[in-house]
Amino acid sequence: YTLVDERLTWHTLSRGDVSVNWSQGDNSFGQFLLDQTVAALANASRLYGVTMSTPTRVWIYPDAKYLDDILWTAPDWTGGVALPDSGASLIGIAPSQREWAKNVLPHEITHLVIDQRLLNCSNAHLPTWLNEGLAVVAEPDLPSDINAMLDAVRAGKLDSLRALANGFAGDGQLARLSYTYGGEVARYLVTTQGPKKLDVLFSEVKSGTDIDNALISAFGFDTDGLDQRWRASVGLPSQPVSVAATATPVPRPTVAPTLPLYSVPVAATATRPATAVAQAATIVASATPVPPPPTVAPTPTGVPAPTSLPPAPPGGIAPFALCGGALVVVVLAGLGLALLLRARARRTS
């Protein structure tokens, strides 16, 4: 089943198993989007040796603010998301933003094919810095803030790769530098190792292997070893190796957010209408259900604390029912004992 966002009127163009849906702009804009999507799929196959196993569907919104209304778990700066279990991607691109489209479409398509390659039953996934980094490498233009990122890493203003394993900062500027950091480390990895070794890494992660052991199996070094090699390649001083040998992965959101254009204003967090979730574009019946909105706007790795009572154990008896039942038994036993003693007292008298 496909649930279409009815706030907008959609147009569709298809080529084989690829379809592009857009709401603003003429047919030439739709053709441009379709050409870029097909080229991005071919580029992901060339770089990483991965291909889509299901039809690819791209939904182009006229503005990133439309995404903010329907994506409860994504940060406010989200410009696009990939939904690998339904083969769909949602991106905010206006008809006048073709240069932006040339970078964001390859980015999101890369998320789509790699995440689908890793789909598994145990929620195993790439760390955020590598997942986003591989998507940045797929963009045709180099990030414009590489020097700023190097300065931030040198000054210790950016978190280490291990700290970036489970999400980026909510601050837009730090998030952008983190994307560039992950992208340059991933570029080093792709350039020096190649798609065959990357496929070994993907297989290891899909099987549930933690990222450090997966990196060792594929390349012979862990997260710290990769960071040290990359730092040496760009002339940065080495960083003290972390005490922890491995990082325990924390489940990330179903969607992987992408930064919007620099010119897109970041709106303050606002209360979203309750009907927004029902209007999300392209949700397949087999897709992972979108969790309900938490009371407080979450960070990308935020996990809301449980507020409901624990479930009943097998047999349907909840813990408080057991406690209440025990209390009833004690009361009844006490009454029975009192009656017995009273009867004996009568007999002796």
Short mmCIF file of N, CA and C in Angstrom, two decimals, residues 78-216:
data_model
loop_
_atom_site.label_atom_id
_atom_site.label_comp_id
_atom_site.label_asym_id
_atom_site.label_seq_id
_atom_site.Cartn_x
_atom_site.Cartn_y
_atom_site.Cartn_z
N THR A 78 16.72 18.76 8.93
CA THR A 78 16.65 17.68 7.94
C THR A 78 16.22 18.21 6.57
N GLY A 79 16.95 17.83 5.53
CA GLY A 79 16.60 18.21 4.16
C GLY A 79 16.17 17.04 3.31
N GLY A 80 16.40 15.82 3.80
CA GLY A 80 16.02 14.62 3.05
C GLY A 80 16.17 13.39 3.92
N VAL A 81 15.42 12.35 3.61
CA VAL A 81 15.51 11.10 4.35
C VAL A 81 15.41 9.93 3.39
N ALA A 82 16.00 8.80 3.79
CA ALA A 82 15.90 7.56 3.03
C ALA A 82 15.13 6.54 3.85
N LEU A 83 14.20 5.83 3.21
CA LEU A 83 13.41 4.79 3.86
C LEU A 83 13.71 3.47 3.15
N PRO A 84 14.81 2.80 3.52
CA PRO A 84 15.26 1.64 2.76
C PRO A 84 14.30 0.47 2.74
N ASP A 85 13.52 0.28 3.83
CA ASP A 85 12.63 -0.87 3.86
C ASP A 85 11.45 -0.71 2.91
N SER A 86 11.20 0.52 2.43
CA SER A 86 10.16 0.71 1.42
C SER A 86 10.73 1.21 0.10
N GLY A 87 12.06 1.29 -0.01
CA GLY A 87 12.68 1.70 -1.27
C GLY A 87 12.36 3.13 -1.66
N ALA A 88 12.14 4.01 -0.69
CA ALA A 88 11.70 5.37 -0.99
C ALA A 88 12.61 6.39 -0.34
N SER A 89 12.65 7.58 -0.93
CA SER A 89 13.38 8.70 -0.37
C SER A 89 12.53 9.95 -0.49
N LEU A 90 12.53 10.79 0.56
CA LEU A 90 11.79 12.04 0.59
C LEU A 90 12.80 13.17 0.71
N ILE A 91 12.75 14.16 -0.21
CA ILE A 91 13.74 15.23 -0.25
C ILE A 91 13.03 16.55 -0.54
N GLY A 92 13.51 17.62 0.06
CA GLY A 92 12.99 18.94 -0.23
C GLY A 92 13.85 19.65 -1.27
N ILE A 93 13.33 19.79 -2.50
CA ILE A 93 14.06 20.45 -3.59
C ILE A 93 13.08 21.34 -4.36
N ALA A 94 13.33 22.63 -4.39
CA ALA A 94 12.52 23.55 -5.20
C ALA A 94 12.98 23.49 -6.65
N PRO A 95 12.11 23.82 -7.61
CA PRO A 95 12.52 23.79 -9.03
C PRO A 95 13.74 24.67 -9.32
N SER A 96 13.97 25.71 -8.52
CA SER A 96 15.11 26.60 -8.76
C SER A 96 16.41 26.08 -8.13
N GLN A 97 16.36 24.93 -7.48
CA GLN A 97 17.53 24.43 -6.74
C GLN A 97 18.17 23.22 -7.43
N ARG A 98 18.39 23.34 -8.71
CA ARG A 98 18.96 22.19 -9.45
C ARG A 98 20.38 21.86 -9.01
N GLU A 99 21.18 22.86 -8.67
CA GLU A 99 22.54 22.59 -8.21
C GLU A 99 22.51 21.82 -6.89
N TRP A 100 21.59 22.19 -6.01
CA TRP A 100 21.39 21.46 -4.75
C TRP A 100 20.97 20.03 -5.05
N ALA A 101 20.10 19.85 -6.04
CA ALA A 101 19.61 18.52 -6.39
C ALA A 101 20.74 17.61 -6.86
N LYS A 102 21.72 18.18 -7.55
CA LYS A 102 22.82 17.37 -8.08
C LYS A 102 23.65 16.74 -6.97
N ASN A 103 23.60 17.31 -5.77
CA ASN A 103 24.33 16.75 -4.65
C ASN A 103 23.44 15.94 -3.71
N VAL A 104 22.23 16.45 -3.44
CA VAL A 104 21.39 15.77 -2.45
C VAL A 104 20.79 14.48 -2.99
N LEU A 105 20.49 14.41 -4.28
CA LEU A 105 19.94 13.17 -4.83
C LEU A 105 20.95 12.02 -4.74
N PRO A 106 22.21 12.19 -5.18
CA PRO A 106 23.18 11.10 -4.97
C PRO A 106 23.37 10.74 -3.50
N HIS A 107 23.31 11.74 -2.63
CA HIS A 107 23.46 11.50 -1.20
C HIS A 107 22.36 10.57 -0.69
N GLU A 108 21.11 10.91 -1.00
CA GLU A 108 19.99 10.11 -0.49
C GLU A 108 19.89 8.75 -1.17
N ILE A 109 20.19 8.69 -2.46
CA ILE A 109 20.16 7.40 -3.17
C ILE A 109 21.22 6.47 -2.59
N THR A 110 22.39 7.02 -2.22
CA THR A 110 23.42 6.19 -1.60
C THR A 110 22.93 5.63 -0.27
N HIS A 111 22.29 6.46 0.53
CA HIS A 111 21.68 5.96 1.77
C HIS A 111 20.73 4.81 1.46
N LEU A 112 19.93 4.99 0.45
CA LEU A 112 18.89 4.02 0.13
C LEU A 112 19.50 2.66 -0.21
N VAL A 113 20.49 2.64 -1.12
CA VAL A 113 21.03 1.36 -1.57
C VAL A 113 21.90 0.70 -0.49
N ILE A 114 22.69 1.50 0.24
CA ILE A 114 23.54 0.90 1.27
C ILE A 114 22.70 0.40 2.44
N ASP A 115 21.73 1.20 2.88
CA ASP A 115 20.88 0.76 3.99
C ASP A 115 20.07 -0.47 3.61
N GLN A 116 19.63 -0.55 2.36
CA GLN A 116 18.90 -1.75 1.93
C GLN A 116 19.84 -2.96 1.89
N ARG A 117 21.09 -2.73 1.52
CA ARG A 117 22.08 -3.80 1.53
C ARG A 117 22.29 -4.35 2.95
N LEU A 118 22.12 -3.49 3.96
CA LEU A 118 22.38 -3.88 5.35
C LEU A 118 21.14 -4.32 6.10
N LEU A 119 19.95 -4.25 5.48
CA LEU A 119 18.72 -4.59 6.20
C LEU A 119 18.83 -5.96 6.85
N ASN A 120 18.48 -6.03 8.14
CA ASN A 120 18.61 -7.27 8.90
C ASN A 120 17.58 -7.27 10.01
N CYS A 121 17.54 -8.36 10.75
CA CYS A 121 16.54 -8.51 11.81
C CYS A 121 17.04 -8.04 13.17
N SER A 122 18.30 -7.63 13.28
CA SER A 122 18.87 -7.29 14.59
C SER A 122 19.20 -5.81 14.73
N ASN A 123 18.73 -4.98 13.78
CA ASN A 123 18.97 -3.53 13.82
C ASN A 123 20.46 -3.19 13.74
N ALA A 124 21.27 -4.07 13.15
CA ALA A 124 22.68 -3.76 12.93
C ALA A 124 22.79 -2.71 11.83
N HIS A 125 23.71 -1.76 12.00
CA HIS A 125 23.83 -0.68 11.03
C HIS A 125 25.23 -0.07 11.09
N LEU A 126 25.55 0.72 10.09
CA LEU A 126 26.81 1.44 10.09
C LEU A 126 26.76 2.57 11.11
N PRO A 127 27.91 2.96 11.68
CA PRO A 127 27.92 4.14 12.54
C PRO A 127 27.57 5.38 11.72
N THR A 128 27.04 6.40 12.36
CA THR A 128 26.57 7.58 11.64
C THR A 128 27.67 8.22 10.80
N TRP A 129 28.87 8.32 11.36
CA TRP A 129 29.94 8.99 10.60
C TRP A 129 30.25 8.28 9.30
N LEU A 130 30.14 6.94 9.27
CA LEU A 130 30.43 6.19 8.05
C LEU A 130 29.22 6.17 7.13
N ASN A 131 28.03 6.01 7.69
CA ASN A 131 26.81 6.01 6.89
C ASN A 131 26.66 7.33 6.14
N GLU A 132 26.82 8.45 6.87
CA GLU A 132 26.73 9.76 6.23
C GLU A 132 27.96 10.04 5.37
N GLY A 133 29.12 9.57 5.82
CA GLY A 133 30.34 9.81 5.06
C GLY A 133 30.30 9.19 3.68
N LEU A 134 29.81 7.95 3.57
CA LEU A 134 29.71 7.31 2.26
C LEU A 134 28.74 8.05 1.35
N ALA A 135 27.68 8.61 1.95
CA ALA A 135 26.73 9.40 1.15
C ALA A 135 27.35 10.70 0.67
N VAL A 136 28.19 11.32 1.50
CA VAL A 136 28.88 12.55 1.10
C VAL A 136 29.85 12.27 -0.04
N VAL A 137 30.55 11.14 0.01
CA VAL A 137 31.50 10.78 -1.04
C VAL A 137 30.79 10.65 -2.39
N ALA A 138 29.53 10.22 -2.38
CA ALA A 138 28.78 10.05 -3.63
C ALA A 138 28.39 11.36 -4.27
N GLU A 139 28.46 12.47 -3.53
CA GLU A 139 28.12 13.77 -4.09
C GLU A 139 29.21 14.21 -5.08
N PRO A 140 28.83 14.79 -6.23
CA PRO A 140 29.84 15.17 -7.23
C PRO A 140 30.73 16.33 -6.78
N ASP A 141 30.21 17.22 -5.93
CA ASP A 141 30.99 18.37 -5.48
C ASP A 141 31.64 18.10 -4.13
N LEU A 142 32.90 18.51 -4.00
CA LEU A 142 33.56 18.41 -2.70
C LEU A 142 32.95 19.41 -1.73
N PRO A 143 32.85 19.06 -0.46
CA PRO A 143 32.32 20.01 0.53
C PRO A 143 33.15 21.29 0.53
N SER A 144 32.49 22.42 0.68
CA SER A 144 33.19 23.71 0.65
C SER A 144 33.85 24.04 1.99
N ASP A 145 33.55 23.27 3.02
CA ASP A 145 34.08 23.59 4.35
C ASP A 145 35.13 22.59 4.84
N ILE A 146 35.88 21.99 3.91
CA ILE A 146 36.90 21.01 4.32
C ILE A 146 37.94 21.66 5.21
N ASN A 147 38.42 22.86 4.84
CA ASN A 147 39.44 23.52 5.66
C ASN A 147 38.90 23.86 7.04
N ALA A 148 37.65 24.31 7.10
CA ALA A 148 37.04 24.62 8.40
C ALA A 148 36.91 23.36 9.24
N MET A 149 36.59 22.24 8.59
CA MET A 149 36.49 20.97 9.32
C MET A 149 37.86 20.55 9.86
N LEU A 150 38.91 20.68 9.04
CA LEU A 150 40.26 20.31 9.49
C LEU A 150 40.68 21.16 10.67
N ASP A 151 40.37 22.45 10.61
CA ASP A 151 40.71 23.34 11.74
C ASP A 151 39.96 22.91 13.00
N ALA A 152 38.68 22.53 12.84
CA ALA A 152 37.87 22.12 13.99
C ALA A 152 38.39 20.82 14.59
N VAL A 153 38.81 19.88 13.74
CA VAL A 153 39.37 18.63 14.24
C VAL A 153 40.69 18.89 14.95
N ARG A 154 41.52 19.74 14.35
CA ARG A 154 42.82 20.06 14.95
C ARG A 154 42.65 20.72 16.32
N ALA A 155 41.62 21.56 16.44
CA ALA A 155 41.39 22.28 17.69
C ALA A 155 40.57 21.48 18.70
N GLY A 156 40.14 20.29 18.31
CA GLY A 156 39.35 19.46 19.22
C GLY A 156 37.92 19.92 19.37
N LYS A 157 37.41 20.71 18.42
CA LYS A 157 36.04 21.20 18.50
C LYS A 157 35.03 20.19 17.98
N LEU A 158 35.50 19.21 17.22
CA LEU A 158 34.62 18.16 16.71
C LEU A 158 34.83 16.89 17.51
N ASP A 159 33.76 16.15 17.73
CA ASP A 159 33.86 14.88 18.43
C ASP A 159 34.68 13.89 17.63
N SER A 160 35.21 12.88 18.31
CA SER A 160 35.94 11.82 17.64
C SER A 160 35.00 10.95 16.83
N LEU A 161 35.56 10.11 15.98
CA LEU A 161 34.71 9.21 15.19
C LEU A 161 33.84 8.34 16.10
N ARG A 162 34.42 7.86 17.20
CA ARG A 162 33.64 7.01 18.10
C ARG A 162 32.44 7.77 18.66
N ALA A 163 32.66 9.03 19.01
CA ALA A 163 31.57 9.83 19.56
C ALA A 163 30.52 10.15 18.51
N LEU A 164 30.90 10.10 17.22
CA LEU A 164 29.97 10.39 16.13
C LEU A 164 29.34 9.11 15.57
N ALA A 165 29.47 8.02 16.31
CA ALA A 165 28.93 6.75 15.82
C ALA A 165 27.42 6.70 15.90
N ASN A 166 26.81 7.45 16.80
CA ASN A 166 25.37 7.34 17.05
C ASN A 166 24.60 8.62 16.80
N GLY A 167 25.13 9.49 15.97
CA GLY A 167 24.39 10.70 15.61
C GLY A 167 25.28 11.92 15.64
N PHE A 168 24.78 13.01 15.01
CA PHE A 168 25.50 14.27 14.96
C PHE A 168 24.83 15.29 15.88
N ALA A 169 25.52 16.38 16.12
CA ALA A 169 25.01 17.43 17.00
C ALA A 169 23.73 18.04 16.44
N GLY A 170 22.88 18.51 17.34
CA GLY A 170 21.67 19.19 16.91
C GLY A 170 21.97 20.55 16.30
N ASP A 171 23.12 21.14 16.66
CA ASP A 171 23.54 22.42 16.09
C ASP A 171 23.87 22.24 14.61
N GLY A 172 23.24 23.07 13.76
CA GLY A 172 23.41 22.89 12.32
C GLY A 172 24.84 23.02 11.84
N GLN A 173 25.60 24.01 12.37
CA GLN A 173 26.96 24.22 11.92
C GLN A 173 27.86 23.06 12.30
N LEU A 174 27.76 22.60 13.55
CA LEU A 174 28.56 21.44 13.96
C LEU A 174 28.17 20.20 13.18
N ALA A 175 26.88 20.05 12.88
CA ALA A 175 26.42 18.90 12.11
C ALA A 175 27.04 18.92 10.71
N ARG A 176 27.09 20.10 10.08
CA ARG A 176 27.69 20.20 8.75
C ARG A 176 29.16 19.80 8.77
N LEU A 177 29.89 20.28 9.77
CA LEU A 177 31.31 19.92 9.88
C LEU A 177 31.47 18.42 10.14
N SER A 178 30.53 17.83 10.88
CA SER A 178 30.59 16.39 11.14
C SER A 178 30.34 15.60 9.86
N TYR A 179 29.42 16.07 9.02
CA TYR A 179 29.20 15.43 7.72
C TYR A 179 30.49 15.45 6.91
N THR A 180 31.14 16.60 6.88
CA THR A 180 32.38 16.73 6.10
C THR A 180 33.47 15.85 6.67
N TYR A 181 33.57 15.80 7.99
CA TYR A 181 34.56 14.95 8.66
C TYR A 181 34.34 13.48 8.27
N GLY A 182 33.10 12.99 8.44
CA GLY A 182 32.80 11.62 8.06
C GLY A 182 33.04 11.38 6.58
N GLY A 183 32.71 12.39 5.75
CA GLY A 183 32.90 12.24 4.32
C GLY A 183 34.35 12.09 3.93
N GLU A 184 35.24 12.87 4.54
CA GLU A 184 36.65 12.79 4.18
C GLU A 184 37.29 11.50 4.69
N VAL A 185 36.88 11.03 5.87
CA VAL A 185 37.38 9.74 6.36
C VAL A 185 36.87 8.61 5.46
N ALA A 186 35.60 8.68 5.06
CA ALA A 186 35.04 7.66 4.16
C ALA A 186 35.72 7.72 2.79
N ARG A 187 36.02 8.93 2.32
CA ARG A 187 36.70 9.07 1.02
C ARG A 187 38.06 8.40 1.06
N TYR A 188 38.77 8.57 2.17
CA TYR A 188 40.07 7.90 2.34
C TYR A 188 39.88 6.39 2.31
N LEU A 189 38.85 5.91 2.97
CA LEU A 189 38.59 4.47 3.03
C LEU A 189 38.24 3.92 1.65
N VAL A 190 37.38 4.61 0.92
CA VAL A 190 36.97 4.17 -0.42
C VAL A 190 38.16 4.18 -1.38
N THR A 191 38.98 5.24 -1.29
CA THR A 191 40.11 5.39 -2.21
C THR A 191 41.19 4.35 -1.97
N THR A 192 41.45 4.02 -0.71
CA THR A 192 42.55 3.11 -0.40
C THR A 192 42.14 1.64 -0.35
N GLN A 193 40.82 1.34 -0.22
CA GLN A 193 40.40 -0.04 -0.02
C GLN A 193 39.58 -0.61 -1.19
N GLY A 194 38.70 0.16 -1.78
CA GLY A 194 37.93 -0.31 -2.93
C GLY A 194 36.64 -1.02 -2.57
N PRO A 195 35.76 -1.24 -3.59
CA PRO A 195 34.42 -1.79 -3.35
C PRO A 195 34.40 -3.22 -2.85
N LYS A 196 35.36 -4.06 -3.22
CA LYS A 196 35.33 -5.45 -2.78
C LYS A 196 35.50 -5.56 -1.26
N LYS A 197 36.43 -4.79 -0.72
CA LYS A 197 36.62 -4.83 0.73
C LYS A 197 35.45 -4.15 1.45
N LEU A 198 34.86 -3.13 0.81
CA LEU A 198 33.68 -2.51 1.39
C LEU A 198 32.53 -3.50 1.48
N ASP A 199 32.42 -4.37 0.48
CA ASP A 199 31.36 -5.37 0.50
C ASP A 199 31.56 -6.34 1.67
N VAL A 200 32.83 -6.65 1.98
CA VAL A 200 33.11 -7.49 3.16
C VAL A 200 32.63 -6.77 4.42
N LEU A 201 32.91 -5.48 4.49
CA LEU A 201 32.45 -4.69 5.64
C LEU A 201 30.94 -4.73 5.77
N PHE A 202 30.24 -4.52 4.65
CA PHE A 202 28.77 -4.53 4.68
C PHE A 202 28.24 -5.89 5.15
N SER A 203 28.85 -6.96 4.66
CA SER A 203 28.40 -8.30 5.06
C SER A 203 28.60 -8.54 6.54
N GLU A 204 29.74 -8.09 7.06
CA GLU A 204 30.02 -8.26 8.49
C GLU A 204 29.02 -7.49 9.35
N VAL A 205 28.74 -6.24 8.96
CA VAL A 205 27.80 -5.43 9.72
C VAL A 205 26.40 -6.02 9.64
N LYS A 206 26.00 -6.47 8.46
CA LYS A 206 24.67 -7.06 8.29
C LYS A 206 24.49 -8.29 9.18
N SER A 207 25.57 -9.03 9.39
CA SER A 207 25.49 -10.24 10.21
C SER A 207 25.43 -9.93 11.70
N GLY A 208 25.61 -8.65 12.07
CA GLY A 208 25.53 -8.27 13.47
C GLY A 208 26.87 -7.98 14.13
N THR A 209 27.97 -8.05 13.36
CA THR A 209 29.29 -7.77 13.91
C THR A 209 29.41 -6.29 14.26
N ASP A 210 29.98 -5.96 15.42
CA ASP A 210 30.16 -4.56 15.78
C ASP A 210 31.16 -3.92 14.83
N ILE A 211 31.12 -2.58 14.74
CA ILE A 211 31.86 -1.88 13.69
C ILE A 211 33.36 -2.08 13.79
N ASP A 212 33.92 -2.15 15.01
CA ASP A 212 35.37 -2.34 15.12
C ASP A 212 35.81 -3.69 14.56
N ASN A 213 35.12 -4.75 14.95
CA ASN A 213 35.49 -6.08 14.43
C ASN A 213 35.18 -6.19 12.94
N ALA A 214 34.14 -5.50 12.47
CA ALA A 214 33.84 -5.51 11.04
C ALA A 214 34.93 -4.80 10.25
N LEU A 215 35.40 -3.67 10.77
CA LEU A 215 36.51 -2.96 10.11
C LEU A 215 37.78 -3.81 10.10
N ILE A 216 38.05 -4.49 11.20
CA ILE A 216 39.24 -5.34 11.26
C ILE A 216 39.13 -6.48 10.26
#
